[in-house]
Short mmCIF file of C-alpha atoms in Angstrom, two decimals:
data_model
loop_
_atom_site.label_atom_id
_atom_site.label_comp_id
_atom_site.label_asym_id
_atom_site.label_seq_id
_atom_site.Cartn_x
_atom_site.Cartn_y
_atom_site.Cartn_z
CA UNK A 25 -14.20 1.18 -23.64
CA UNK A 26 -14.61 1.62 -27.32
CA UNK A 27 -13.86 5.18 -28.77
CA UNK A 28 -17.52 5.50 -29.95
CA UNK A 29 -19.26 4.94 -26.89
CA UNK A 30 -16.26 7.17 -25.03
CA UNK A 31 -17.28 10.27 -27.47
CA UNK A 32 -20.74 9.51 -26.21
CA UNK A 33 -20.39 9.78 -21.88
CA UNK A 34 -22.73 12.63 -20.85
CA UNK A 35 -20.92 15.40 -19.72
CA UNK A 36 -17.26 15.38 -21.16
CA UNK A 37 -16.24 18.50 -21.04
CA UNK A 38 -16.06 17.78 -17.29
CA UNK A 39 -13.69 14.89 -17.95
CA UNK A 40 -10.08 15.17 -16.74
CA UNK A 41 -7.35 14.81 -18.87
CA UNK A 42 -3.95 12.55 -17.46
CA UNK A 43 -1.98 15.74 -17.04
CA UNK A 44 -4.91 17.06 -15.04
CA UNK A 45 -5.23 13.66 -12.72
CA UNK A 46 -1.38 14.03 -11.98
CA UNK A 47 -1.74 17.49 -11.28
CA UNK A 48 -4.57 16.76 -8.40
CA UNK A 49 -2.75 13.52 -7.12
CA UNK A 50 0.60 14.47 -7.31
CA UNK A 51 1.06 16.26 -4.17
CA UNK A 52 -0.37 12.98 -2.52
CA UNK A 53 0.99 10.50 -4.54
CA UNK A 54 4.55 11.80 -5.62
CA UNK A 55 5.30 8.28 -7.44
CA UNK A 56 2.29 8.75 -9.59
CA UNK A 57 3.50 9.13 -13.43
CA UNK A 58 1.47 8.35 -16.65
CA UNK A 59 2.93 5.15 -17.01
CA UNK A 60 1.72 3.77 -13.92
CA UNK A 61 -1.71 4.84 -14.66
CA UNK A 62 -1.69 3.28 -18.13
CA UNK A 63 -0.42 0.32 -15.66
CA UNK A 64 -3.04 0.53 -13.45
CA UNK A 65 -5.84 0.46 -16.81
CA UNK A 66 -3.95 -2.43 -18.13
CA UNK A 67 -4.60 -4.52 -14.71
CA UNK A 68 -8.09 -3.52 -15.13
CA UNK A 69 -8.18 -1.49 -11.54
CA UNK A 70 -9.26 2.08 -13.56
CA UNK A 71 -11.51 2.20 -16.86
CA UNK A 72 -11.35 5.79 -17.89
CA UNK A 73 -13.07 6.54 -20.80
CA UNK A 74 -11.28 7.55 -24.49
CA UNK A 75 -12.58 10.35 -26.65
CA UNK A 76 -12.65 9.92 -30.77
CA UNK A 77 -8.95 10.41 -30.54
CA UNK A 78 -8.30 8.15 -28.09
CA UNK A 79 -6.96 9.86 -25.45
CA UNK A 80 -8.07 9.23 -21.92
CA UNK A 81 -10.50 11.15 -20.14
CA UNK A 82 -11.21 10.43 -16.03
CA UNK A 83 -14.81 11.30 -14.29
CA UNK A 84 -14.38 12.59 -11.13
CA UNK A 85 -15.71 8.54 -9.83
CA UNK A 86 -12.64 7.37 -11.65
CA UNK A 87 -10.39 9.99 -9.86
CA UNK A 88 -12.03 8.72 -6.36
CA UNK A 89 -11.37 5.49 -7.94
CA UNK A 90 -7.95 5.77 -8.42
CA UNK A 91 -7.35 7.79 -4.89
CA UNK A 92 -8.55 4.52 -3.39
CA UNK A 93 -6.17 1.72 -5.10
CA UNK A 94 -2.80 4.18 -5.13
CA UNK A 95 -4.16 4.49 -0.89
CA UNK A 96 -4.41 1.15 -0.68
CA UNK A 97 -1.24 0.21 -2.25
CA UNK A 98 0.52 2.74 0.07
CA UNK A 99 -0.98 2.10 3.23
CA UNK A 100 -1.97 -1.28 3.25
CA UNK A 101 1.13 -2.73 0.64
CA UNK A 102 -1.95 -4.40 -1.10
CA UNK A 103 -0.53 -6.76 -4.59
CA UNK A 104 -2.63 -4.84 -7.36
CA UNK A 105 -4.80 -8.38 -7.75
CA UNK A 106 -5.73 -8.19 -4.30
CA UNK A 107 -6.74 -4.93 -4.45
CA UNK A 108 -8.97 -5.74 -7.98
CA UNK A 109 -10.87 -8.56 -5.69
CA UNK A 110 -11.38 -5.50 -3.17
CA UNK A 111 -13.34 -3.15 -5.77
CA UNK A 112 -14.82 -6.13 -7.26
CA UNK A 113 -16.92 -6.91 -4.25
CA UNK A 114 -17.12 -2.95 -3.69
CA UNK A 115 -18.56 -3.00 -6.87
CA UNK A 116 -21.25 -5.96 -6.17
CA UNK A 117 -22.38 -3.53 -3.15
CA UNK A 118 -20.88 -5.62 -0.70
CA UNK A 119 -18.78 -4.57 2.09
CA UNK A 120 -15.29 -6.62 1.44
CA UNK A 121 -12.71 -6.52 4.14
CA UNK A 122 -8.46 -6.56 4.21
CA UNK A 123 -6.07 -9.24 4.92
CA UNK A 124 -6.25 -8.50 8.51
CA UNK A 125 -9.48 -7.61 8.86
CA UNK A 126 -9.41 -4.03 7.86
CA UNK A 127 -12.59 -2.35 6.05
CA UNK A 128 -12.25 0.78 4.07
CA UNK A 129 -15.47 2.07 3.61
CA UNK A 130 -15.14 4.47 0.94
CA UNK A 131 -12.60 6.09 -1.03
CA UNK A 132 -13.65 9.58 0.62
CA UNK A 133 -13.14 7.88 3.85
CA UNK A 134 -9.76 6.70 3.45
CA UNK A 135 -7.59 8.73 5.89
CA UNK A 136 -4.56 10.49 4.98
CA UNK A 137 -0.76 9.47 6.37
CA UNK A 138 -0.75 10.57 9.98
CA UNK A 139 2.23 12.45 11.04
CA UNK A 140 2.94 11.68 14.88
CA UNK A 141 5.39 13.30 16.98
CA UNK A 142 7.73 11.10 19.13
CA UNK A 143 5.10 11.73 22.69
CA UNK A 144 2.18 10.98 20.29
CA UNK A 145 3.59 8.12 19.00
CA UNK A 146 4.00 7.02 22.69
CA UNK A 147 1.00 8.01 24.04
CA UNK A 148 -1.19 6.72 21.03
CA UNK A 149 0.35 3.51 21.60
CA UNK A 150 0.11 3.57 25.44
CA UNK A 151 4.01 2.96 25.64
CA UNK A 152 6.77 4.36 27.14
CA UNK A 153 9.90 6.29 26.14
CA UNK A 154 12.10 3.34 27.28
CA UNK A 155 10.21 0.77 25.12
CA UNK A 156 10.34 3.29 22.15
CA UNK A 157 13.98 3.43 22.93
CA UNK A 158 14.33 -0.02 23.20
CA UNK A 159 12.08 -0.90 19.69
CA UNK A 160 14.60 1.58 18.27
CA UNK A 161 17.56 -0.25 19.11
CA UNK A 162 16.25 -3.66 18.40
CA UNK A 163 15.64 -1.98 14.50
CA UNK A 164 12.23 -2.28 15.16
CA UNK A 165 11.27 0.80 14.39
CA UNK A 166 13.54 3.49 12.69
CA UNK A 167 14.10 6.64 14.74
CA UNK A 168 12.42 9.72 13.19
CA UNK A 169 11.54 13.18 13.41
CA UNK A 170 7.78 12.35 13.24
CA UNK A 171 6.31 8.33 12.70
CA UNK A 172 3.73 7.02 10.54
CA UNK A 173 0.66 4.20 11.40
CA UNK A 174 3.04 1.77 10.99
CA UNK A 175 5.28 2.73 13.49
CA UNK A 176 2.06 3.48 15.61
CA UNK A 177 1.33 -0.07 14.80
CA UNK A 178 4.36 -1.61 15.88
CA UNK A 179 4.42 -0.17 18.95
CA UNK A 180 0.91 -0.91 19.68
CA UNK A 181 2.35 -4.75 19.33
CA UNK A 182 5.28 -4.27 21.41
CA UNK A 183 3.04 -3.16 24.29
CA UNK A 184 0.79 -6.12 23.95
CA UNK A 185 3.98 -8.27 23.91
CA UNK A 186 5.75 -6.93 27.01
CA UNK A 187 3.38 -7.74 29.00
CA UNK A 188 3.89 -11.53 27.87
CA UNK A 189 7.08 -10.89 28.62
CA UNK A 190 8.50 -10.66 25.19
CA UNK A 191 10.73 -7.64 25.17
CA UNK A 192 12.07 -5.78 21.83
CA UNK A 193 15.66 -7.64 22.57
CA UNK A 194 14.18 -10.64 21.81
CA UNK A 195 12.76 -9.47 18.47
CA UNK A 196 16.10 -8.65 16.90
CA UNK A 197 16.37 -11.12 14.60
CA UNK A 198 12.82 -10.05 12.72
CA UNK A 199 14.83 -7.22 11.13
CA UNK A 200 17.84 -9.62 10.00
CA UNK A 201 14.62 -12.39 8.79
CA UNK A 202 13.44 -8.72 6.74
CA UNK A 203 16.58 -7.91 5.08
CA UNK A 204 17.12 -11.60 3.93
CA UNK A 205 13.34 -11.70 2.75
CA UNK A 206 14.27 -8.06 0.23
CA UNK A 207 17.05 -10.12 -0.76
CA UNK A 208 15.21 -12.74 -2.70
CA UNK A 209 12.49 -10.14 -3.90
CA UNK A 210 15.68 -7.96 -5.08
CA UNK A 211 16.98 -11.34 -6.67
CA UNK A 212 13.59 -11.71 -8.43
CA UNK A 213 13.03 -8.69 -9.79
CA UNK A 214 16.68 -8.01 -11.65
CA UNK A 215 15.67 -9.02 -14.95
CA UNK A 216 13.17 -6.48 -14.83
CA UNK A 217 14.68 -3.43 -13.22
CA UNK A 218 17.63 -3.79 -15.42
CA UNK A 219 14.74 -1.85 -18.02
CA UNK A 220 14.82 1.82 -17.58
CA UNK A 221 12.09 2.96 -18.45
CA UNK A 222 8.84 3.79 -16.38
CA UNK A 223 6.46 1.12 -16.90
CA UNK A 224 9.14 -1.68 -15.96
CA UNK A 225 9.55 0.25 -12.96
CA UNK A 226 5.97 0.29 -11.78
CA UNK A 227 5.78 -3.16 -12.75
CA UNK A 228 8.92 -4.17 -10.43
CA UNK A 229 7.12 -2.52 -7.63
CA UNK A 230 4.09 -4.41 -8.26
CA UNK A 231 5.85 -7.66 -8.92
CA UNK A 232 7.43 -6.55 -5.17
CA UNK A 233 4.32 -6.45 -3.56
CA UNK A 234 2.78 -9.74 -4.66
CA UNK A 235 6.30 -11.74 -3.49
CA UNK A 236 6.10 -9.96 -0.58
CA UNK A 237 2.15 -10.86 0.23
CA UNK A 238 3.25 -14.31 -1.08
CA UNK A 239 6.06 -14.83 1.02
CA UNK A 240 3.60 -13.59 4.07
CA UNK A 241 1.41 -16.72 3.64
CA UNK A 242 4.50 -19.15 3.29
CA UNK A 243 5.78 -16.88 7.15
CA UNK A 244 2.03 -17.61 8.27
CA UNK A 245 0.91 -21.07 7.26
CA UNK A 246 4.65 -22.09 8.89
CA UNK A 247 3.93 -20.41 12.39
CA UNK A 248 0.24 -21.51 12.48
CA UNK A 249 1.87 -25.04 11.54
CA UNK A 250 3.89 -24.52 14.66
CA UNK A 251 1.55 -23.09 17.11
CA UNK A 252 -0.34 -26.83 16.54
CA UNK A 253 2.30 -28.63 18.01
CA UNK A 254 1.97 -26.63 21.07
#
């Protein structure tokens, strides 16, 4: 937005400065740093709005705004372009939905990180201790004090597939397929992590997410391949 229409937004004293943005979404997004938000502008996912002097000012809709995408990216592992074709539709006043079928309806809406215990985990997920035990040993799932959606999510799965008669033993080689698949985005992304600073950084992690969404569709489009000769 040019300066002279930024001196011009009704209402700027009301306008949050960067410092003041961090300060609110710090305590839920602890990665958050100025860089990344001049990051985030430069992708065209926030537009805050520049006084004379050009420094950036944020409404409180481009704080909600920016709760939304950093949410997204955390809970979902959404690439950054992904996430721009979300808030585009948003935008257009339709109701977009998620790889996977997920809707967020709002950025108000968008839950926090649960925090389960190990019985909530199980009884959430209509498990049992032994399959928890048993996901744990496989590397499934990573023992913890308390367990996040994903975790919930995975578990969730496991029950559905033990009753097919897949058990977690026979899943043991999805962690191995993992490690292999963070070697080559690892491999990628050395000629920019060997850059210090902080905007290289939040653009390896970006760079991480779209290999990883892009190897998903290559792990996809070669099991749906298979399921057709079935």
């Amino acid at each position: 937005m040019p300066a002279s229409s930024a001196a011009r937004v009704p209402g700027s004293s009301s306008l949050l400065s960067i410092g003041q943005v961090l300060a609110r979404l710090n305590p839920e997004f602890p990665d958050l740093t100025p860089s990344k938000l001049r990051f985030l502008e430069e992708r065209q996912l926030i537009t805050p709005s520049r006084t004379e002097s050009g420094y950036r000012k944020f409404s409180s809709a481009d704080l909600e705004r920016l709760r939304l995408v950093l949410s997204m990216q955390r809970d979902y592992y959404l690439p950054l372009k992904v996430i721009r074709g979300y808030l585009e539709e948003l935008d257009a006043g339709r109701e977009p939905v998620l790889p996977g079928g997920v809707t967020v309806q709002a950025p108000s809406m968008l839950p926090t990180e649960r925090r389960l215990s190990r019985e909530e985990l199980i009884r959430e997920a209509g498990a049992n201790a032994m399959l928890l035990q048993d996901a744990v040993s496989a590397s499934l799932i990573v023992p913890a004090d308390h367990y996040g959606e994903d975790s919930l999510s995975v578990l969730k799965a496991l029950v559905e597939l033990q009753r097919t008669g897949i058990e977690p033993r026979h899943l043991r080689g999805f962690r191995a397929a993992a490690e292999r698949e963070l070697g080559l985005i690892e491999s990628a992304l050395i000629p920019i992590a060997r850059r210090k600073d902080a905007s290289s950084r939040a653009k390896a992690q970006e760079l991480a997410r779209e290999i990883a969404g892009q190897l998903e569709v290559v792990r996809s489009s070669l099991i749906r391949s298979a399921l057709g000769r079935l």
